[in-house]
Amino acid sequence: MTTLEGTNKKHDFSKFRLQVTRNLARAPITESAYLRWGYRNGKRVSNDDFTLEEINAIIRSGELEAYRELSNFYYRTNGDYRNNIDFLASLPLYDTVVIPVLTSGKGSHAQIIKDFERACIFIEKLDIPNTFNYITKEWLKIGVYNGILREDGENVVIQDLPLEFCRTRFKDFNNLPILEFNLHYFERIHDEELREEAVESFPEVVKKAWRDYENAKKLIDPWIMIPAKSGGICFTFINDQAPLLIASIPQLKNIEDAISREEKRDENELYKLLIQQMPIDDGELVFPLEEAAEMHAAVAAMLSGTDTVDVLTTFGDTDLESLQDTSAAAQSNDRIKKYRDNAYDFLGRSSLLFNADGSSTLAYTIKKDEALMISYLNVYETWIKFHLNSKFSRPGLTFDFEILPTTVFNRQDIQQNYFRAAQYGYSKMFAGVVMGIKQ
């Protein structure tokens, strides 16, 4: 239970998976819903906004489930948070090169060419620019991506898996995280035909474990390991599975609160108070109270169609006052800018990316983001290289694989570097791929 001191709200994130599982079990999956059964984003138990106290308590708690719930909520509701995640995921162009590594004197030339073509077809069918752009968004948003690789002849597709039924704790000898899947997932599908179809879409290791469970009706350990060679996919940094930008959310909440306060200030600037002061002669009322009341009612009726003016009748001169200090309006934009600058400092990039004004520091910020995304591309390279060699290598032929560090900002510079390298005898393939030519 996440304790939220000083608030009346409590969010029991430790029971979040159990609640989701129970909710799903009560409602059998229909055929239309089955089209989306491969992945289900976690939904909040409450639709209320998070308070700043709740956000700080969640971040201090260190609970991954709470982190992911908070990150998902802000991705759906906060434009700055969503823009930063989408920007980072879309920054790389995901240009790829399959590199055959030949051993002299081994393997026939014709077979090597054939296997190399098959490897290139595998990469093309993966549709890396679109597939891994989406995967990167999920990884940035929740700190992990879980899925399985499905193959049908030359066709391949990566199928999402629901987060609440997945985990990872170990790595294999290829430095790839090992996906673990909970078989209780299939119990939520009440329709037997749909459940059978779902089971058949999983790797053989999962199908065998489920058949054993159906026969024995006893499940000692529902968690089944799906290694990469069996199609399991888990992209994460084992030592830190928290969403990348989670620590910036309190500052984004400060922006939201600041804008809300400024909206109230702006609203107050519209309100006027008409002070109607009745005259006094030597301490005596000039108008009887009954007449003063009638004059008040008359003025109030005259201004009844104006929502931003109220009438106050007193004794003396008449004046029109604003409820908002005029000097506060001049400070409003400065206050919001201060909060926004602080938030983008925590996000780790410049707000000029989305509202550029020609600052010379923007280029440095982009280079920093490009360097950050290299670590994600390296993980993808390791996974794809493993599958290329496990499927298509043979005596005399292995494969290397690279996702080039090209982005929408540095493409021209990298292209020129590859062209200069080609003039000195290096491969022209890299220059061609950077130009957008498929291998």
Coordinates of C-alpha atoms in Angstrom, one line a residue:
M1 CA 0.0 0.0 0.0
T2 CA 1.4 3.4 -1.0
T3 CA 1.0 5.7 2.0
L4 CA 0.0 9.2 1.0
E5 CA 0.6 11.4 4.0
G6 CA -1.5 14.6 4.2
T7 CA -4.1 13.4 1.7
N8 CA -7.3 11.5 1.9
K9 CA -6.6 9.3 -1.1
K10 CA -5.1 5.9 -1.1
H11 CA -4.1 3.9 -4.2
D12 CA -3.3 0.3 -3.5
F13 CA -0.9 -0.4 -6.4
S14 CA 0.5 -3.6 -4.7
K15 CA -2.9 -5.2 -5.6
F16 CA -3.2 -3.7 -9.0
R17 CA -2.5 -6.8 -11.0
L18 CA -4.9 -8.9 -8.9
Q19 CA -7.7 -6.3 -9.4
V20 CA -7.1 -6.3 -13.1
T21 CA -7.1 -10.1 -13.3
R22 CA -10.4 -10.3 -11.3
N23 CA -12.1 -7.7 -13.4
L24 CA -11.1 -9.6 -16.6
A25 CA -12.3 -12.9 -15.2
R26 CA -15.8 -11.5 -14.5
A27 CA -16.2 -10.4 -18.1
P28 CA -15.7 -13.2 -20.7
I29 CA -13.8 -11.9 -23.8
T30 CA -15.9 -11.4 -26.9
E31 CA -14.7 -11.9 -30.4
S32 CA -14.3 -8.2 -31.1
A33 CA -12.4 -7.8 -27.8
Y34 CA -10.2 -10.8 -28.8
L35 CA -8.8 -8.7 -31.6
R36 CA -7.0 -6.8 -29.0
W37 CA -6.3 -9.6 -26.5
G38 CA -2.5 -9.6 -27.1
Y39 CA -2.0 -6.4 -25.1
R40 CA -3.9 -4.5 -22.4
N41 CA -2.8 -1.2 -20.9
G42 CA -3.3 -1.0 -17.2
K43 CA -6.3 1.2 -16.2
R44 CA -6.5 3.2 -13.1
V45 CA -8.8 2.2 -10.4
S46 CA -9.7 5.9 -10.0
N47 CA -10.1 8.5 -12.7
D48 CA -9.2 11.3 -10.4
D49 CA -6.1 13.3 -11.1
F50 CA -3.0 12.6 -9.1
T51 CA -2.1 15.2 -6.5
L52 CA 1.5 16.5 -6.0
E53 CA 1.6 14.7 -2.7
E54 CA 0.5 11.4 -4.3
I55 CA 3.1 11.8 -7.1
N56 CA 6.0 12.4 -4.7
A57 CA 4.8 9.5 -2.5
I58 CA 4.7 7.1 -5.5
I59 CA 8.2 8.1 -6.6
R60 CA 9.6 7.7 -3.1
S61 CA 7.9 4.3 -2.8
G62 CA 10.1 2.7 -5.5
E63 CA 7.2 0.4 -6.6
L64 CA 7.5 -0.3 -10.3
E65 CA 3.7 -1.0 -10.7
A66 CA 3.0 2.5 -9.3
Y67 CA 5.6 4.1 -11.5
R68 CA 4.0 2.5 -14.6
E69 CA 0.5 3.5 -13.6
L70 CA 1.6 7.1 -13.1
S71 CA 3.6 7.2 -16.3
N72 CA 0.7 5.7 -18.3
F73 CA -1.7 8.3 -16.8
Y74 CA 0.6 11.2 -17.6
Y75 CA 1.2 9.9 -21.2
R76 CA -2.6 10.0 -21.7
T77 CA -3.2 13.4 -20.1
N78 CA -0.1 15.6 -20.2
G79 CA 1.0 17.0 -23.6
D80 CA 4.6 17.8 -22.4
Y81 CA 5.2 14.3 -21.1
R82 CA 3.7 12.7 -24.2
N83 CA 5.7 14.9 -26.6
N84 CA 9.0 14.1 -24.9
I85 CA 8.3 10.3 -25.1
D86 CA 7.1 10.5 -28.7
F87 CA 10.1 12.7 -29.7
L88 CA 12.7 10.3 -28.2
A89 CA 11.0 7.3 -29.8
S90 CA 10.9 9.0 -33.2
L91 CA 14.3 10.5 -33.1
P92 CA 16.2 7.5 -34.6
L93 CA 15.4 6.7 -38.2
Y94 CA 16.1 2.9 -37.6
D95 CA 18.2 2.6 -40.7
T96 CA 19.6 -1.0 -40.7
V97 CA 22.5 -2.9 -42.3
V98 CA 22.9 -6.7 -42.4
I99 CA 26.6 -7.5 -42.6
P100 CA 27.6 -11.1 -43.7
V101 CA 30.8 -12.3 -42.1
L102 CA 32.4 -14.9 -44.3
T103 CA 35.0 -17.5 -43.4
S104 CA 37.4 -18.2 -46.3
G105 CA 37.1 -21.6 -47.9
K106 CA 33.9 -22.7 -46.2
G107 CA 30.4 -22.9 -47.6
S108 CA 29.3 -22.7 -51.2
H109 CA 28.9 -19.2 -52.7
A110 CA 25.4 -19.9 -53.9
Q111 CA 24.2 -21.1 -50.5
I112 CA 25.8 -18.1 -48.8
I113 CA 24.0 -15.7 -51.2
K114 CA 20.8 -17.5 -50.6
D115 CA 21.1 -17.3 -46.8
F116 CA 22.1 -13.7 -46.9
E117 CA 18.9 -12.9 -49.0
R118 CA 16.8 -14.8 -46.4
A119 CA 18.3 -12.7 -43.6
C120 CA 17.5 -9.5 -45.5
I121 CA 13.9 -10.7 -46.0
F122 CA 13.6 -11.4 -42.3
I123 CA 14.7 -7.8 -41.5
E124 CA 12.3 -6.4 -44.1
K125 CA 9.4 -8.4 -42.8
L126 CA 10.1 -7.1 -39.2
D127 CA 9.3 -3.6 -40.5
I128 CA 11.9 -2.2 -38.1
P129 CA 11.2 1.6 -38.5
N130 CA 7.5 1.2 -37.6
T131 CA 7.7 -1.8 -35.2
F132 CA 10.6 -0.5 -33.1
N133 CA 9.3 3.1 -33.0
Y134 CA 6.2 1.7 -31.3
I135 CA 8.3 -0.6 -29.0
T136 CA 10.5 2.3 -28.0
K137 CA 7.5 4.3 -27.0
E138 CA 6.2 1.5 -24.8
W139 CA 9.6 1.0 -23.3
L140 CA 10.1 4.7 -22.5
K141 CA 6.5 4.9 -21.1
I142 CA 6.5 1.9 -18.8
G143 CA 10.2 0.9 -18.5
V144 CA 9.9 -2.5 -20.3
Y145 CA 8.5 -4.0 -23.4
N146 CA 7.2 -7.6 -23.4
G147 CA 6.2 -9.6 -26.5
I148 CA 6.7 -12.8 -28.6
L149 CA 8.1 -13.3 -32.1
R150 CA 5.6 -15.1 -34.3
E151 CA 6.6 -16.6 -37.6
D152 CA 4.6 -18.0 -40.6
G153 CA 7.0 -18.9 -43.3
E154 CA 8.8 -15.7 -44.3
N155 CA 6.3 -13.6 -42.5
V156 CA 7.2 -12.4 -39.0
V157 CA 5.4 -10.2 -36.5
I158 CA 6.0 -9.1 -32.9
Q159 CA 3.0 -9.7 -30.7
D160 CA 2.5 -7.6 -27.6
L161 CA 1.9 -9.3 -24.2
P162 CA 0.0 -7.8 -21.3
L163 CA 2.3 -6.3 -18.7
E164 CA 0.4 -7.7 -15.7
F165 CA 1.2 -11.3 -16.8
C166 CA 4.9 -10.7 -17.6
R167 CA 8.1 -10.3 -15.7
T168 CA 11.9 -10.6 -16.2
R169 CA 14.6 -11.4 -13.6
F170 CA 17.4 -13.0 -15.5
K171 CA 19.6 -12.8 -18.6
D172 CA 20.8 -15.6 -20.9
F173 CA 24.3 -16.1 -22.2
N174 CA 23.5 -13.9 -25.2
N175 CA 23.0 -10.9 -22.8
L176 CA 19.2 -11.0 -23.5
P177 CA 16.6 -10.7 -20.7
I178 CA 14.5 -13.8 -20.3
L179 CA 10.8 -13.3 -20.5
E180 CA 8.6 -15.0 -18.0
F181 CA 4.9 -15.4 -18.7
N182 CA 2.0 -16.3 -16.3
L183 CA -0.3 -19.0 -17.5
H184 CA -3.2 -17.6 -15.6
Y185 CA -3.6 -15.3 -18.5
F186 CA -5.4 -17.9 -20.5
E187 CA -8.0 -18.5 -17.7
R188 CA -9.4 -15.0 -18.3
I189 CA -10.6 -16.1 -21.7
H190 CA -13.9 -18.0 -21.1
D191 CA -14.7 -18.9 -24.6
E192 CA -12.9 -22.2 -25.2
E193 CA -12.5 -21.7 -29.0
L194 CA -10.9 -18.2 -28.5
R195 CA -8.7 -19.6 -25.6
E196 CA -7.5 -22.4 -27.9
E197 CA -6.7 -19.8 -30.6
A198 CA -4.8 -17.7 -28.1
V199 CA -2.8 -20.7 -26.8
E200 CA -1.8 -21.7 -30.3
S201 CA -0.4 -18.2 -31.0
F202 CA 2.3 -18.8 -28.3
P203 CA 5.6 -20.5 -28.5
E204 CA 5.8 -24.3 -28.0
V205 CA 7.2 -24.0 -24.5
V206 CA 4.0 -22.1 -23.4
K207 CA 1.6 -24.5 -25.2
K208 CA 3.3 -27.5 -23.6
A209 CA 3.0 -26.0 -20.1
W210 CA -0.6 -25.1 -20.6
R211 CA -1.5 -28.6 -21.9
D212 CA 0.2 -30.1 -18.9
Y213 CA -1.8 -27.8 -16.6
E214 CA -5.1 -28.8 -18.4
N215 CA -4.3 -32.5 -18.0
A216 CA -3.2 -32.3 -14.4
K217 CA -5.5 -29.4 -13.3
K218 CA -2.7 -28.4 -10.9
L219 CA -0.3 -25.6 -11.5
I220 CA 2.7 -25.5 -9.1
D221 CA 4.4 -22.5 -10.7
P222 CA 2.4 -20.5 -13.3
W223 CA 5.5 -18.6 -14.5
I224 CA 7.0 -20.1 -17.6
M225 CA 10.3 -18.9 -19.1
I226 CA 10.2 -18.0 -22.8
P227 CA 13.9 -17.5 -23.8
A228 CA 14.8 -15.6 -27.0
K229 CA 15.4 -18.7 -29.0
S230 CA 11.7 -19.7 -28.3
G231 CA 10.4 -16.3 -29.4
G232 CA 10.3 -14.5 -26.0
I233 CA 11.0 -10.8 -26.2
C234 CA 11.8 -8.5 -23.3
F235 CA 13.4 -5.2 -23.8
T236 CA 14.4 -3.4 -20.6
F237 CA 17.4 -2.5 -18.6
I238 CA 17.5 -5.2 -15.9
N239 CA 19.1 -2.9 -13.3
D240 CA 16.5 -0.1 -13.8
Q241 CA 13.1 -1.0 -15.1
A242 CA 11.4 2.3 -14.1
P243 CA 10.0 4.6 -16.9
L244 CA 12.8 6.9 -18.1
L245 CA 11.1 10.2 -17.4
I246 CA 9.2 9.3 -14.2
A247 CA 11.3 11.7 -12.0
S248 CA 10.1 14.7 -14.1
I249 CA 6.4 14.2 -13.4
P250 CA 6.4 16.3 -10.1
Q251 CA 7.7 19.3 -12.1
L252 CA 5.1 18.8 -14.8
K253 CA 2.4 18.7 -12.1
N254 CA 3.8 22.1 -10.8
I255 CA 3.2 23.5 -14.3
E256 CA -0.4 22.2 -14.3
D257 CA -1.0 23.7 -10.9
A258 CA 0.7 27.0 -11.9
I259 CA -1.4 27.3 -15.0
S260 CA -4.6 26.5 -13.0
R261 CA -3.7 29.3 -10.6
E262 CA -3.0 31.8 -13.5
E263 CA -6.3 30.9 -15.1
K264 CA -8.1 31.8 -11.8
R265 CA -6.1 35.1 -11.7
D266 CA -7.1 35.9 -15.3
E267 CA -10.7 35.1 -14.5
N268 CA -10.5 37.5 -11.5
E269 CA -9.3 40.3 -13.8
L270 CA -12.6 40.1 -15.6
Y271 CA -14.6 40.6 -12.5
K272 CA -15.5 44.2 -11.4
L273 CA -17.2 45.5 -8.3
L274 CA -19.5 48.5 -8.8
I275 CA -19.4 50.4 -5.4
Q276 CA -22.5 52.7 -5.2
Q277 CA -22.0 55.0 -2.2
M278 CA -25.1 56.9 -1.0
P279 CA -24.4 60.5 0.2
I280 CA -24.5 61.6 3.8
D281 CA -25.4 65.2 5.0
D282 CA -24.1 66.1 8.5
G283 CA -24.3 62.5 9.5
E284 CA -27.8 62.0 8.2
L285 CA -28.9 59.8 5.3
V286 CA -29.9 61.8 2.3
F287 CA -32.0 58.9 1.0
P288 CA -34.1 56.7 3.2
L289 CA -33.0 53.1 3.4
E290 CA -36.0 52.0 1.4
E291 CA -35.0 54.4 -1.5
A292 CA -31.4 53.2 -1.3
A293 CA -32.6 49.6 -1.5
E294 CA -34.6 50.5 -4.6
M295 CA -31.6 52.2 -6.3
H296 CA -29.5 49.2 -5.5
A297 CA -32.1 46.9 -7.1
A298 CA -32.4 49.1 -10.1
V299 CA -28.6 49.1 -10.8
A300 CA -28.4 45.4 -10.1
A301 CA -31.2 44.8 -12.6
M302 CA -29.5 47.0 -15.2
L303 CA -26.3 44.9 -14.9
S304 CA -28.1 41.6 -14.5
G305 CA -26.9 40.5 -18.0
T306 CA -23.3 41.1 -17.2
D307 CA -21.8 38.2 -15.3
T308 CA -18.5 39.9 -14.5
V309 CA -19.9 42.9 -12.5
D310 CA -21.3 42.8 -9.0
V311 CA -23.0 45.7 -7.2
L312 CA -22.3 46.9 -3.7
T313 CA -24.4 49.8 -2.3
T314 CA -22.9 51.8 0.6
F315 CA -22.8 55.5 1.5
G316 CA -20.5 58.0 -0.3
D317 CA -19.1 58.2 -3.8
T318 CA -19.5 55.6 -6.6
D319 CA -16.5 53.7 -7.9
L320 CA -15.7 50.7 -10.1
E321 CA -13.0 48.4 -8.7
S322 CA -11.2 45.4 -10.2
L323 CA -10.9 42.3 -8.0
Q324 CA -7.4 41.6 -9.4
D325 CA -4.3 43.7 -8.9
T326 CA -3.2 44.9 -12.3
S327 CA 0.5 44.3 -11.6
A328 CA -0.2 40.6 -11.1
A329 CA -1.0 40.1 -14.8
A330 CA 2.5 41.3 -15.8
Q331 CA 4.1 38.6 -13.6
S332 CA 1.8 35.8 -14.8
N333 CA 3.9 34.7 -17.8
D334 CA 7.1 34.9 -15.9
R335 CA 5.8 32.5 -13.2
I336 CA 4.6 30.0 -15.7
K337 CA 7.9 30.2 -17.7
K338 CA 9.8 29.5 -14.5
Y339 CA 7.9 26.3 -13.8
R340 CA 8.1 25.2 -17.4
D341 CA 11.9 25.7 -17.5
N342 CA 12.3 23.7 -14.3
A343 CA 10.1 20.9 -15.7
Y344 CA 12.2 20.7 -18.9
D345 CA 15.4 20.7 -16.9
F346 CA 14.1 17.5 -15.1
L347 CA 13.0 16.0 -18.5
G348 CA 16.5 16.5 -19.7
R349 CA 15.9 18.4 -22.9
S350 CA 15.1 21.9 -24.1
S351 CA 11.6 23.2 -24.5
L352 CA 13.0 24.8 -27.7
L353 CA 12.5 21.4 -29.4
F354 CA 8.8 22.1 -29.4
N355 CA 8.8 25.9 -29.3
A356 CA 12.0 27.0 -31.0
D357 CA 13.2 30.6 -30.9
G358 CA 16.6 30.1 -32.6
S359 CA 18.7 29.4 -29.5
S360 CA 22.2 28.1 -30.2
T361 CA 21.9 25.6 -27.3
L362 CA 19.3 23.5 -29.2
A363 CA 22.0 21.6 -31.2
Y364 CA 23.7 20.5 -28.1
T365 CA 20.4 19.3 -26.6
I366 CA 19.6 17.2 -29.7
K367 CA 23.1 15.6 -29.6
K368 CA 22.5 14.6 -26.0
D369 CA 19.2 13.0 -26.9
E370 CA 20.8 11.2 -29.8
A371 CA 23.4 9.7 -27.5
L372 CA 20.7 8.6 -25.0
M373 CA 18.9 6.6 -27.7
I374 CA 22.0 4.8 -28.7
S375 CA 21.7 2.6 -25.6
Y376 CA 18.2 1.5 -26.8
L377 CA 19.4 0.8 -30.3
N378 CA 22.2 -1.3 -28.9
V379 CA 19.7 -3.6 -27.2
Y380 CA 17.7 -4.0 -30.4
E381 CA 20.9 -4.8 -32.3
T382 CA 21.8 -7.6 -29.8
W383 CA 18.3 -9.2 -30.1
I384 CA 18.2 -9.0 -34.0
K385 CA 21.8 -10.2 -34.4
F386 CA 21.0 -13.2 -32.2
H387 CA 18.0 -14.2 -34.4
L388 CA 19.9 -13.7 -37.6
N389 CA 22.6 -16.0 -36.5
S390 CA 20.3 -18.6 -35.0
K391 CA 18.1 -18.8 -38.1
F392 CA 20.4 -18.2 -41.1
S393 CA 24.1 -18.8 -40.1
R394 CA 25.9 -21.8 -41.5
P395 CA 29.4 -23.0 -41.9
G396 CA 31.4 -20.2 -43.4
L397 CA 28.7 -17.6 -42.8
T398 CA 27.7 -15.6 -39.7
F399 CA 26.0 -12.2 -39.4
D400 CA 26.6 -8.9 -37.8
F401 CA 23.9 -6.3 -37.6
E402 CA 23.8 -2.5 -37.1
I403 CA 21.1 0.1 -36.6
L404 CA 22.8 3.2 -37.9
P405 CA 22.9 6.2 -35.5
T406 CA 21.0 8.4 -38.0
T407 CA 18.3 10.8 -36.9
V408 CA 16.2 13.4 -38.7
F409 CA 18.8 16.0 -37.4
N410 CA 22.1 14.3 -38.3
R411 CA 21.3 12.4 -41.4
Q412 CA 23.0 14.7 -43.8
D413 CA 26.2 14.9 -41.7
I414 CA 26.4 11.1 -41.4
Q415 CA 25.7 10.6 -45.1
Q416 CA 28.7 12.8 -45.9
N417 CA 30.9 10.9 -43.6
Y418 CA 29.9 7.6 -45.2
F419 CA 30.5 9.0 -48.7
R420 CA 34.0 10.1 -47.7
A421 CA 34.7 6.7 -46.2
A422 CA 33.5 5.0 -49.4
Q423 CA 36.1 7.1 -51.4
Y424 CA 38.8 5.4 -49.3
G425 CA 37.5 1.9 -50.0
Y426 CA 35.0 1.3 -47.3
S427 CA 31.5 -0.2 -48.1
K428 CA 29.2 1.9 -50.2
M429 CA 26.2 0.1 -48.6
F430 CA 26.2 2.3 -45.5
A431 CA 26.0 5.5 -47.6
G432 CA 23.2 3.9 -49.7
V433 CA 21.2 2.9 -46.6
V434 CA 21.5 6.4 -45.1
M435 CA 20.1 7.8 -48.3
G436 CA 17.0 5.6 -47.8
I437 CA 17.9 2.8 -50.2
K438 CA 16.9 -0.6 -48.8
Q439 CA 19.6 -3.2 -48.6

